[in-house]
Coordinates of C-alpha atoms and ligand atoms in Angstrom, one line a residue:
X1360 CA 4.5 -4.1 -20.7
X1361 CA 4.8 -0.3 -19.5
X1362 CA 2.1 1.3 -18.1
X1363 CA 2.7 4.6 -20.3
X1364 CA -1.5 5.6 -19.1
X1365 CA -1.0 5.6 -15.6
X1366 CA -0.8 9.6 -15.8
X1367 CA -4.4 9.3 -16.7
X1368 CA -5.8 8.4 -13.3
X1369 CA -4.3 12.0 -11.8
X1370 CA -5.6 13.8 -14.6
X1371 CA -9.2 13.4 -13.6
X1372 CA -10.4 15.1 -10.6
X1373 CA -10.1 13.4 -7.2
X1374 CA -13.0 11.9 -5.7
X1375 CA -11.9 12.2 -1.4
X1376 CA -14.3 10.7 1.1
X1377 CA -13.1 12.2 4.8
X1378 CA -13.3 9.2 7.7
X1379 CA -15.8 10.7 10.3
X1380 CA -18.6 9.6 12.6
X1381 CA -21.0 7.4 11.1
X1382 CA -24.4 8.9 10.6
X1383 CA -27.5 6.0 10.5
X1384 CA -30.1 8.0 8.7
X1385 CA -32.6 5.3 8.6
X1386 CA -35.1 6.9 6.0
X1387 CA -32.1 7.2 3.3
X1388 CA -30.4 3.6 4.7
X1389 CA -33.8 1.5 4.2
X1390 CA -33.0 -0.6 1.0
X1391 CA -37.0 -1.2 -0.3
X1392 CA -37.6 -4.7 -1.7
X1393 CA -41.0 -4.0 -2.3
X1394 CA -42.5 -4.3 -6.0
X1395 CA -40.1 -4.8 -8.7
X1396 CA -37.5 -5.0 -6.0
X1397 CA -39.1 -7.9 -4.7
X1398 CA -36.9 -11.1 -4.5
X1399 CA -37.5 -13.2 -7.4
X1400 CA -35.4 -16.7 -7.3
X1401 CA -33.1 -16.7 -10.3
X1402 CA -35.0 -18.8 -13.1
X1403 CA -33.8 -21.4 -16.5
X1404 CA -31.4 -19.9 -18.0
X1405 CA -30.7 -16.9 -16.0
X1406 CA -26.9 -16.0 -15.1
X1407 CA -25.6 -16.5 -11.2
X1408 CA -21.9 -16.4 -10.4
X1409 CA -19.2 -16.1 -7.5
X1410 CA -20.5 -12.6 -6.2
X1411 CA -23.4 -12.8 -3.8
X1412 CA -23.9 -9.2 -4.0
X1413 CA -24.5 -9.5 -7.3
X1414 CA -26.5 -12.6 -7.9
X1415 CA -28.4 -10.6 -5.1
X1416 CA -29.0 -6.9 -6.7
X1417 CA -30.4 -9.7 -10.2
X1418 CA -32.4 -11.3 -7.6
X1419 CA -34.3 -8.0 -7.0
X1420 CA -34.1 -6.2 -10.0
X1421 CA -31.4 -4.1 -9.6
X1422 CA -29.8 -5.1 -12.7
X1423 CA -31.5 -7.4 -15.0
X1424 CA -32.8 -10.5 -13.8
X1425 CA -31.4 -12.2 -16.8
X1426 CA -27.3 -11.3 -14.7
X1427 CA -26.2 -10.3 -17.8
X1428 CA -25.5 -6.5 -17.0
X1429 CA -23.6 -3.1 -18.2
X1430 CA -21.2 -1.9 -16.3
X1431 CA -23.2 1.3 -15.9
X1432 CA -26.3 -0.3 -14.3
X1433 CA -23.3 -2.6 -11.9
X1434 CA -22.2 0.6 -10.9
X1435 CA -25.0 1.9 -9.6
X1436 CA -26.3 -0.7 -7.9
X1437 CA -23.4 -1.6 -6.3
X1438 CA -23.0 2.0 -4.8
X1439 CA -27.2 2.5 -4.2
X1440 CA -27.7 -0.9 -3.1
X1441 CA -24.5 -1.6 -1.0
X1442 CA -22.8 1.0 -1.0
X1443 CA -19.7 -0.1 -2.2
X1444 CA -17.6 3.4 -3.2
X1445 CA -17.7 5.0 -6.8
X1446 CA -13.6 3.8 -7.3
X1447 CA -14.1 0.1 -6.2
X1448 CA -17.1 0.2 -8.0
X1449 CA -16.0 1.2 -11.5
X1450 CA -12.6 -0.4 -11.1
X1451 CA -14.8 -4.1 -10.0
X1452 CA -17.0 -3.4 -12.8
X1453 CA -15.1 -2.4 -15.8
X1454 CA -12.2 -4.5 -14.9
X1455 CA -14.9 -7.6 -14.0
X1456 CA -16.2 -6.6 -17.7
X1457 CA -12.3 -6.3 -20.0
X1458 CA -11.6 -10.4 -18.1
X1459 CA -15.1 -12.0 -18.8
X1460 CA -14.7 -11.2 -22.4
X1461 CA -17.1 -9.1 -23.1
X1462 CA -18.7 -8.8 -26.8
X1463 CA -19.0 -5.1 -26.6
X1464 CA -16.6 -3.7 -23.3
X1465 CA -19.9 -3.0 -21.1
X1466 CA -22.3 -5.8 -21.1
X1467 CA -20.9 -8.6 -18.4
X1468 CA -22.3 -11.7 -17.2
X1469 CA -22.1 -12.1 -13.8
X1470 CA -22.0 -16.1 -13.5
X1471 CA -21.7 -18.4 -16.8
X1472 CA -20.3 -17.7 -20.7
X1473 CA -23.0 -15.0 -22.2
X1474 CA -25.0 -17.6 -24.3
X1475 CA -23.7 -16.2 -28.1
X1476 CA -26.2 -13.4 -29.6
X1477 CA -27.2 -12.0 -26.1
X1478 CA -24.9 -9.3 -25.5
X1479 CA -24.7 -6.5 -28.3
X1480 CA -21.7 -6.8 -30.6
X1481 CA -19.7 -3.6 -31.2
X1482 CA -17.7 -3.6 -34.3
X1483 CA -14.4 -2.1 -33.1
X1484 CA -14.4 -5.4 -30.3
X1485 CA -13.7 -8.2 -31.9
X1486 CA -12.9 -11.9 -29.2
X1487 CA -10.6 -14.8 -30.2
X1488 CA -12.9 -16.6 -28.0
X1489 CA -15.9 -17.0 -27.3
X1490 CA -17.9 -14.5 -24.5
X1491 CA -17.1 -15.4 -20.8
X1492 CA -18.5 -14.6 -18.1
X1493 CA -17.2 -13.7 -13.6
X1494 CA -16.8 -17.7 -13.7
X1495 CA -14.7 -17.7 -16.6
X1496 CA -12.1 -15.2 -14.7
X1497 CA -9.8 -17.5 -12.2
X1498 CA -6.5 -16.4 -11.1
X1499 CA -7.5 -12.9 -13.0
X1500 CA -10.1 -11.9 -10.7
X1501 CA -12.5 -15.3 -9.2
X1502 CA -9.3 -16.1 -6.6
X1503 CA -8.1 -19.0 -4.6
X1504 CA -9.3 -19.2 -0.6
X1505 CA -12.4 -17.7 -0.8
X1506 CA -15.0 -17.2 1.8
X1507 CA -17.2 -19.6 0.8
X1508 CA -16.5 -21.1 -2.7
X1509 CA -14.0 -23.9 -3.4
X1510 CA -10.6 -23.3 -4.7
X1511 CA -11.1 -24.0 -8.6
X1512 CA -8.9 -26.7 -9.4
X1513 CA -9.9 -28.6 -6.8
X1514 CA -13.7 -27.9 -6.9
X1515 CA -16.3 -30.7 -8.7
X1516 CA -16.6 -29.9 -12.4
X1517 CA -14.3 -27.0 -11.7
X1518 CA -17.2 -25.0 -10.1
X1519 CA -15.6 -22.1 -7.6
X1520 CA -18.6 -20.6 -7.9
X1521 CA -21.3 -22.1 -6.6
X1522 CA -21.1 -21.9 -2.8
X1523 CA -20.0 -24.7 -0.9
X1524 CA -22.7 -25.2 2.2
X1525 CA -19.8 -26.8 4.1
X1526 CA -17.5 -24.0 4.1
X1527 CA -20.7 -21.3 5.0
X1528 CA -21.3 -23.7 8.2
X1529 CA -17.1 -23.3 9.0
X1530 CA -18.0 -19.5 8.9
X1531 CA -21.6 -19.5 10.3
X1532 CA -20.6 -21.4 13.1
X1533 CA -17.6 -19.3 14.1
X1534 CA -20.3 -18.1 16.4
X1535 CA -22.3 -20.8 17.8
X1536 CA -23.5 -20.5 21.0
X1537 CA -23.0 -16.8 21.1
X1538 CA -27.0 -15.2 21.7
X1539 CA -28.6 -13.6 18.6
X1540 CA -28.4 -10.3 20.3
X1541 CA -24.3 -10.7 20.9
X1542 CA -23.4 -12.0 17.1
X1543 CA -21.7 -10.1 14.4
X1544 CA -19.6 -11.9 11.9
X1545 CA -17.4 -8.9 12.2
X1546 CA -14.0 -8.1 10.7
X1547 CA -12.0 -9.3 13.3
X1548 CA -14.2 -13.0 12.6
X1549 CA -13.7 -12.5 9.0
X1550 CA -9.9 -12.2 9.0
X1551 CA -9.6 -15.3 11.2
X1552 CA -11.9 -17.5 8.7
X1553 CA -9.8 -16.0 5.9
X1554 CA -6.6 -17.4 7.7
X1555 CA -7.7 -20.6 7.5
X1556 CA -9.2 -20.7 4.6
X1557 CA -5.7 -19.3 3.3
X1558 CA -4.1 -22.7 5.4
X1559 CA -7.1 -24.9 4.2
X1560 CA -5.6 -23.8 0.2
X1561 CA -2.3 -24.6 0.6
X1562 CA -3.4 -27.9 2.3
X1563 CA -5.1 -29.0 -0.2
X1564 CA -4.6 -26.8 -3.2
X1565 CA -1.4 -28.2 -5.2
X1566 CA -2.4 -25.4 -7.9
X1567 CA -3.3 -22.9 -5.0
X1568 CA -2.0 -19.2 -6.3
X1569 CA -2.3 -16.2 -4.8
X1570 CA -2.0 -13.2 -8.0
X1571 CA -1.5 -9.6 -7.2
X1572 CA -4.9 -8.6 -7.8
X1573 CA -7.1 -11.0 -7.8
X1574 CA -5.3 -12.2 -4.7
X1575 CA -3.4 -9.7 -2.6
X1576 CA -6.9 -7.1 -3.6
X1577 CA -9.3 -9.6 -4.0
X1578 CA -8.9 -12.0 -1.3
X1579 CA -9.4 -9.8 1.6
X1580 CA -11.1 -7.2 0.2
X1581 CA -13.9 -10.1 -0.8
X1582 CA -14.1 -10.9 3.1
X1583 CA -14.1 -7.9 4.5
X1584 CA -16.8 -7.1 2.0
X1585 CA -19.1 -9.6 4.2
X1586 CA -19.4 -7.6 7.2
X1587 CA -18.8 -4.0 5.7
X1588 CA -21.5 -4.2 3.1
X1589 CA -23.9 -6.9 4.1
X1590 CA -24.1 -5.9 7.3
X1591 CA -27.5 -4.0 8.5
X1592 CA -27.3 -0.8 10.2
X1593 CA -28.9 0.8 13.0
X1594 CA -28.7 3.9 15.3
X1595 CA -27.7 1.4 17.7
X1596 CA -24.6 -0.3 15.5
X1597 CA -24.1 2.7 12.4
X1598 CA -21.3 0.9 11.3
X1599 CA -23.2 -2.4 11.5
X1600 CA -23.8 -5.8 13.1
X1601 CA -24.3 -8.8 10.9
X1602 CA -26.3 -11.2 12.3
X1603 CA -26.9 -15.1 11.7
X1604 CA -30.3 -14.1 9.5
X1605 CA -29.1 -11.4 7.7
X1606 CA -25.7 -13.4 6.8
X1607 CA -27.9 -16.7 5.5
X1608 CA -30.0 -14.6 4.0
X1609 CA -27.2 -12.7 1.6
X1610 CA -26.4 -16.5 1.0
X1611 CA -29.1 -17.7 -0.5
X1612 CA -29.3 -20.5 2.5
X1613 CA -32.4 -20.7 5.5
X1614 CA -32.9 -22.9 8.1
X1615 CA -34.6 -26.3 7.6
X1616 CA -36.8 -27.9 10.7
X1617 CA -37.8 -30.8 9.0
X1618 CA -35.0 -32.7 11.3
X1619 CA -34.5 -32.5 15.1
X1620 CA -32.0 -29.8 15.8
X1621 CA -31.4 -26.8 13.2
X1622 CA -30.2 -27.8 10.0
X1623 CA -28.9 -25.6 6.8
X1624 CA -30.4 -25.9 3.2
X1625 CA -28.3 -23.8 0.2
X1626 CA -30.3 -22.7 -2.8
X1627 CA -27.8 -21.5 -5.5
X1628 CA -28.6 -18.4 -6.5
X1629 CA -30.9 -17.2 -4.1
X1630 CA -29.1 -14.7 -2.4
X1631 CA -31.8 -12.8 -0.7
X1632 CA -31.8 -9.6 0.5
X1633 CA -33.3 -9.4 3.8
X1634 CA -36.7 -7.4 4.4
X1635 CA -36.0 -4.3 6.9
X1636 CA -32.4 -4.0 6.1
X1637 CA -30.5 -1.3 6.3
X1638 CA -27.3 -0.5 4.0
X1639 CA -24.4 1.2 4.4
X1640 CA -24.1 5.0 4.8
X1641 CA -24.1 6.7 1.7
X1642 CA -21.8 9.1 3.2
X1643 CA -19.7 6.2 3.9
X1644 CA -18.5 3.8 0.9
X1645 CA -16.6 1.0 1.1
X1646 CA -13.5 2.9 -0.8
X1647 CA -10.2 1.6 -1.8
X1648 CA -8.9 3.1 1.8
X1649 CA -11.0 0.9 3.3
X1650 CA -10.0 -1.9 1.5
X1651 CA -6.4 -1.0 2.7
X1652 CA -7.2 -0.3 6.3
X1653 CA -9.2 -3.7 6.2
X1654 CA -6.2 -5.6 4.7
X1655 CA -3.8 -3.4 7.0
X1656 CA -6.0 -4.8 9.9
X1657 CA -6.1 -8.5 8.7
X1658 CA -2.1 -8.3 8.8
X1659 CA -1.4 -7.1 12.3
X1660 CA -4.4 -9.8 13.3
X1661 CA -2.5 -12.9 11.6
X1662 CA 1.1 -12.0 10.2
X1663 CA 1.3 -14.8 7.9
X1664 CA -1.1 -13.3 5.5
X1665 CA 1.5 -11.0 4.7
X1666 CA 4.9 -12.4 6.0
X1667 CA 3.9 -15.5 4.4
X1668 CA 0.7 -15.3 1.9
X1669 CA 1.0 -12.0 0.2
X1670 CA 1.3 -13.2 -3.2
X1671 CA 2.3 -16.6 -5.0
X1672 CA 0.8 -20.3 -4.3
X1673 CA 2.2 -23.9 -4.4
X1674 CA 5.2 -24.7 -6.8
X1675 CA 4.9 -28.6 -6.4
X1676 CA 2.3 -29.9 -4.7
X1677 CA 0.5 -29.2 -1.7
X1678 CA 2.1 -27.4 1.0
X1679 CA 4.8 -26.0 -1.1
X1680 CA 3.8 -22.5 -0.8
X1681 CA 6.6 -20.1 -2.6
X1682 CA 6.4 -16.2 -2.1
X1683 CA 6.1 -14.2 -5.1
X1684 CA 8.6 -11.7 -4.2
X1685 CA 7.4 -7.8 -4.6
X1686 CA 11.0 -6.4 -4.8
X1687 CA 11.2 -8.7 -8.1
X1688 CA 7.7 -8.3 -9.4
X1689 CA 8.4 -4.5 -9.6
X1690 CA 12.0 -4.3 -9.9
X1691 CA 12.7 -3.1 -6.2
X1692 CA 9.4 -0.4 -6.3
X1693 CA 7.5 -2.0 -4.2
X1694 CA 9.6 -4.3 -1.5
X1695 CA 8.0 -7.1 0.8
X1696 CA 9.8 -5.5 4.2
X1697 CA 7.6 -2.6 3.6
X1698 CA 4.4 -4.0 2.3
X1699 CA 3.0 -2.3 5.7
X1700 CA 3.7 1.2 4.7
X1701 CA 1.1 3.6 3.6
X1702 CA -1.6 1.6 1.0
X1703 CA 1.1 -0.6 -0.6
X1704 CA -0.9 -3.7 0.0
X1705 CA -3.8 -2.3 -2.3
X1706 CA -1.2 -0.2 -4.6
X1707 CA 0.9 -3.2 -5.2
X1708 CA -2.6 -5.8 -6.1
X1709 CA -4.0 -2.6 -8.4
X1710 CA -1.2 -1.9 -9.8
X1711 CA 0.8 -5.2 -10.5
X1712 CA -2.8 -6.4 -11.7
X1713 CA -3.5 -4.1 -14.5
X1714 CA -0.1 -4.5 -15.6
X1715 CA -0.2 -8.4 -15.6
X1716 CA -3.7 -8.0 -17.5
X1717 CA -2.4 -7.9 -21.2
X1718 CA -1.5 -11.3 -20.3
X1719 CA -5.0 -12.3 -19.9
X1720 CA -6.7 -9.4 -22.0
X1721 CA -4.2 -10.3 -25.6
X1722 CA -5.5 -13.8 -25.6
X1723 CA -9.2 -12.1 -25.9
X1724 CA -9.5 -9.2 -28.0
X1725 CA -8.1 -8.4 -31.2
X1726 CA -5.7 -6.1 -30.8
X1727 CA -6.4 -5.1 -26.9
X1728 CA -3.9 -2.5 -27.2
X1729 CA -6.1 0.0 -28.9
X1730 CA -9.4 -1.0 -27.9
X1731 CA -9.6 -3.3 -24.4
X1732 CA -6.3 -1.0 -22.7
X1733 CA -7.6 2.4 -23.3
X1734 CA -11.2 1.8 -22.8
X1735 CA -9.7 0.5 -19.5
X1736 CA -7.6 3.3 -18.7
X1737 CA -10.0 6.2 -19.6
X1738 CA -12.8 4.8 -17.6
X1739 CA -10.9 3.8 -14.6
X1740 CA -11.5 6.6 -11.9
X1741 CA -8.6 7.4 -10.1
X1742 CA -7.7 5.3 -7.6
X1743 CA -3.8 5.9 -7.8
X1744 CA -4.2 9.5 -6.0
X1745 CA -6.3 8.5 -3.5
X1746 CA -3.8 5.8 -2.3
X1747 CA -1.0 7.8 -2.9
X1748 CA 0.7 5.3 -4.9
X1749 CA 4.4 4.6 -5.9
X1750 CA 4.4 3.9 -9.7
X1751 CA 6.0 0.8 -11.4
X1752 CA 8.0 0.7 -14.1
X1753 CA 6.9 -2.5 -15.6
X1754 CA 6.2 -6.3 -14.5
X1755 CA 7.7 -9.5 -15.1
X1756 CA 5.2 -11.8 -16.0
X1757 CA 7.3 -14.7 -16.7
X1758 CA 8.3 -14.9 -13.1
X1759 CA 4.5 -16.2 -12.2
X1760 CA 5.0 -19.2 -14.4
X1761 CA 6.8 -21.6 -11.3
X1762 CA 3.1 -21.4 -9.8
X1763 CA 1.2 -24.4 -12.2
X1764 CA -2.0 -22.7 -10.4
X1765 CA -1.3 -19.5 -12.4
X1766 CA -0.3 -21.0 -15.6
X1767 CA -3.4 -23.3 -15.9
X1768 CA -5.0 -20.0 -15.6
X1769 CA -3.7 -19.0 -19.0
X1770 CA -6.3 -19.1 -22.1
X1771 CA -3.1 -20.4 -23.9
X1772 CA -3.1 -23.2 -22.0
X1773 CA -6.7 -23.5 -21.1
X1774 CA -7.2 -24.4 -24.7
X1775 CA -4.5 -26.3 -25.3
X1776 CA -5.8 -28.5 -22.8
Ligands
HEM2112 C1 -18.7 -3.7 -8.7 C2 -19.0 -5.1 -9.2 C3 -18.7 -6.1 -8.4 C4 -17.9 -7.5 -9.1 C5 -17.8 -7.6 -10.7 C6 -17.8 -8.3 -8.1 C7 -17.3 -9.6 -8.5 C8 -16.5 -10.6 -7.9 C9 -16.0 -11.7 -7.8 C10 -15.4 -12.2 -9.5 C11 -16.2 -12.7 -6.8 C12 -15.3 -14.1 -6.7 C13 -13.8 -13.8 -5.5 C14 -13.8 -15.1 -5.2 O1 -13.4 -16.0 -6.1 O2 -14.7 -15.5 -4.2 C15 -16.5 -11.7 -5.7 C16 -17.2 -12.5 -4.7 C17 -17.6 -11.6 -3.5 N1 -17.8 -10.4 -3.7 FE1 -18.4 -9.6 -5.0 N2 -18.0 -8.1 -6.8 C18 -19.0 -7.1 -7.5 C19 -19.3 -5.9 -6.2 C20 -19.5 -6.7 -4.8 C21 -20.5 -5.7 -3.5 C22 -20.8 -4.1 -4.0 C23 -20.5 -6.7 -2.5 C24 -20.8 -6.2 -1.1 C25 -20.9 -6.6 -0.5 C26 -19.7 -7.5 -2.8 C27 -19.3 -8.8 -2.0 C28 -18.3 -9.7 -2.2 C29 -18.5 -11.0 -1.5 C30 -18.4 -11.3 -0.3 C31 -17.4 -12.1 -2.4 C32 -17.0 -13.6 -1.1 C33 -18.2 -14.6 -1.8 C34 -17.5 -16.3 -1.1 O3 -17.2 -16.3 -1.5 O4 -18.2 -16.3 0.4 N3 -19.0 -7.9 -4.6 N4 -17.4 -10.8 -6.1
NAG2113 C1 -29.7 3.4 -10.5 O1 -30.3 3.2 -8.8 C2 -30.9 3.4 -8.5 C3 -31.6 2.8 -7.5 O2 -31.0 1.2 -7.0 C4 -32.1 3.2 -9.6 O3 -33.9 3.7 -9.1 C5 -32.1 3.5 -11.0 O4 -33.0 2.9 -11.7 C6 -31.1 2.8 -11.3 N1 -30.4 3.7 -12.9 C7 -30.0 2.8 -13.8 C8 -29.6 3.5 -14.7 O5 -29.8 1.5 -13.7
NAG2114 C1 -17.8 0.8 -29.3 O1 -16.5 0.5 -28.3 C2 -15.8 2.0 -29.2 C3 -14.3 1.3 -27.7 O2 -14.9 0.5 -27.0 C4 -16.8 3.0 -28.4 O3 -16.0 3.8 -28.7 C5 -18.1 2.7 -28.9 O4 -18.9 4.1 -28.3 C6 -19.0 1.7 -29.1 N1 -19.9 1.7 -30.0 C7 -21.1 1.8 -29.8 C8 -22.3 1.9 -30.8 O5 -21.6 1.5 -28.7
NAG2115 C1 -32.2 -4.0 11.2 O1 -31.9 -3.4 12.3 C2 -33.1 -2.9 12.9 C3 -32.6 -1.5 13.9 O2 -32.4 -2.6 14.8 C4 -34.2 -4.1 12.6 O3 -35.4 -3.4 13.2 C5 -34.5 -4.7 11.3 O4 -35.3 -5.6 11.3 C6 -32.9 -5.1 11.6 N1 -33.0 -5.6 10.1 C7 -32.8 -7.1 9.6 C8 -32.3 -8.2 8.3 O5 -32.0 -8.0 10.4
NAG2116 C1 2.3 -24.3 -18.2 O1 1.2 -24.9 -18.7 C2 1.6 -25.8 -20.1 C3 0.5 -26.4 -20.4 O2 -0.4 -27.3 -19.4 C4 3.1 -26.4 -20.2 O3 3.1 -26.9 -21.2 C5 3.6 -25.9 -19.3 O4 5.0 -26.8 -19.4 C6 4.1 -25.1 -18.4 N1 4.6 -24.1 -17.6 C7 5.4 -24.1 -16.2 C8 6.5 -23.1 -16.9 O5 5.4 -24.9 -15.7

């Protein structure tokens, strides 16, 4: 598959965010959760899924409460409420919509399949399968070794979207014993947690797989986002500090005092934006450049995250992790030895991810080449200009077939099963 359309990225005017001292503006950063944005737990039929941020947005009416939202609604709310960058908000919402099997390439379910008839049809979008949602994007977007979700192929009923309270506790108790005012679930903590989650997956999940986009880029990004976008910001901590209460709130966890000692309970889908919570500075949105920095910082703290677990998976049962070589995947454009240079980690994740996306899209949409692909490409922001990514002419999808966790995620194998 040739990526002939990469040029459109540079044709669009660039949105540049410069790193500078982060400011704090209480009035601009306070997120109003009163009145129409008051917390309302999901009711029967409301969809919630693997992303705690989107679940919280739906619970507070920043996107529709039923969990079916348009690209524009998701982009707007992610940027305004969480300070996600223009680039990543568009990438996630547009790519997520395409991978969710959307009836109109605009509406997306943030959880399980959108019920038939719940989203508008578009006569130029003809589906080969029933509409899905973020829950059905395994290996394309939803990934293994998540911070708090169990890997799809070892989860009860294949549910990789509902949180595992045990995994949450693994994270939560990483600050055990620290006085409340010192607690901060910062990047170093998230990197340690990610390293452990990766080793757990290799040891426990015979179908563990780290794909280029959902894996190389998104695993690191989604761990980093916990601190980057759930932190409470203040004059004292303009870059944010994430304490126990705020972490719990964004994960739908409460303390029960029914028993002696601390007892945590989880209400699935009850992710809540805390009262008097201050988001990231809107002058410092979380962009792909930040992701690049976070992935590199994680790799310097735990070199194995790149040297051993960049991309690839178990090939023959647990503890058989085999690297998917960047060199072979990209015909030499990206080399394993150069993954730490420039923004190569994010670039490779993005480009290889987009080049592999037809492996799913062509089985979801009739003639994806003439509707989904151009829609994806035209609407995506100029990601690669900002990152100065080296281009890739083509990738070889068949290199991934050796990984059962990839093979199982392909639509035709799901239907056959
Ligand atoms: C722009 C639209 C967004 C889409 C389409 C999206 C999609 C997803 C998906 C598919 C996952 C599952 C990955 C996994 O397997 O763990 C996920 C996880 C996650 N997302 Fe989002 N997301 C979006 C925005 C955000 C924002 C604004 C934040 C800000 C905090 C965020 C934070 C997270 C976190 C922390 C996780 C990891 C959950 C865990 O395992 O604990 N996402 N997201
Ligand atoms: C965009 O977000 C702002 C702030 O959350 C909200 O007031 C506005 O209604 C949103 N607009 C759309 C079109 O969703
Ligand atoms: C249908 O989708 C096409 C291509 O994705 C788009 O150009 C068009 O505006 C859409 N039509 C409606 C009515 O939304
Ligand atoms: C966020 O920080 C401010 C300033 O320290 C504090 O007043 C507020 O209660 C905090 N919000 C949360 C949700 O912890
Ligand atoms: C992929 O999965 C299918 C169906 O489960 C199986 O028949 C096939 O042998 C697998 N291919 C590889 C390369 O493992």
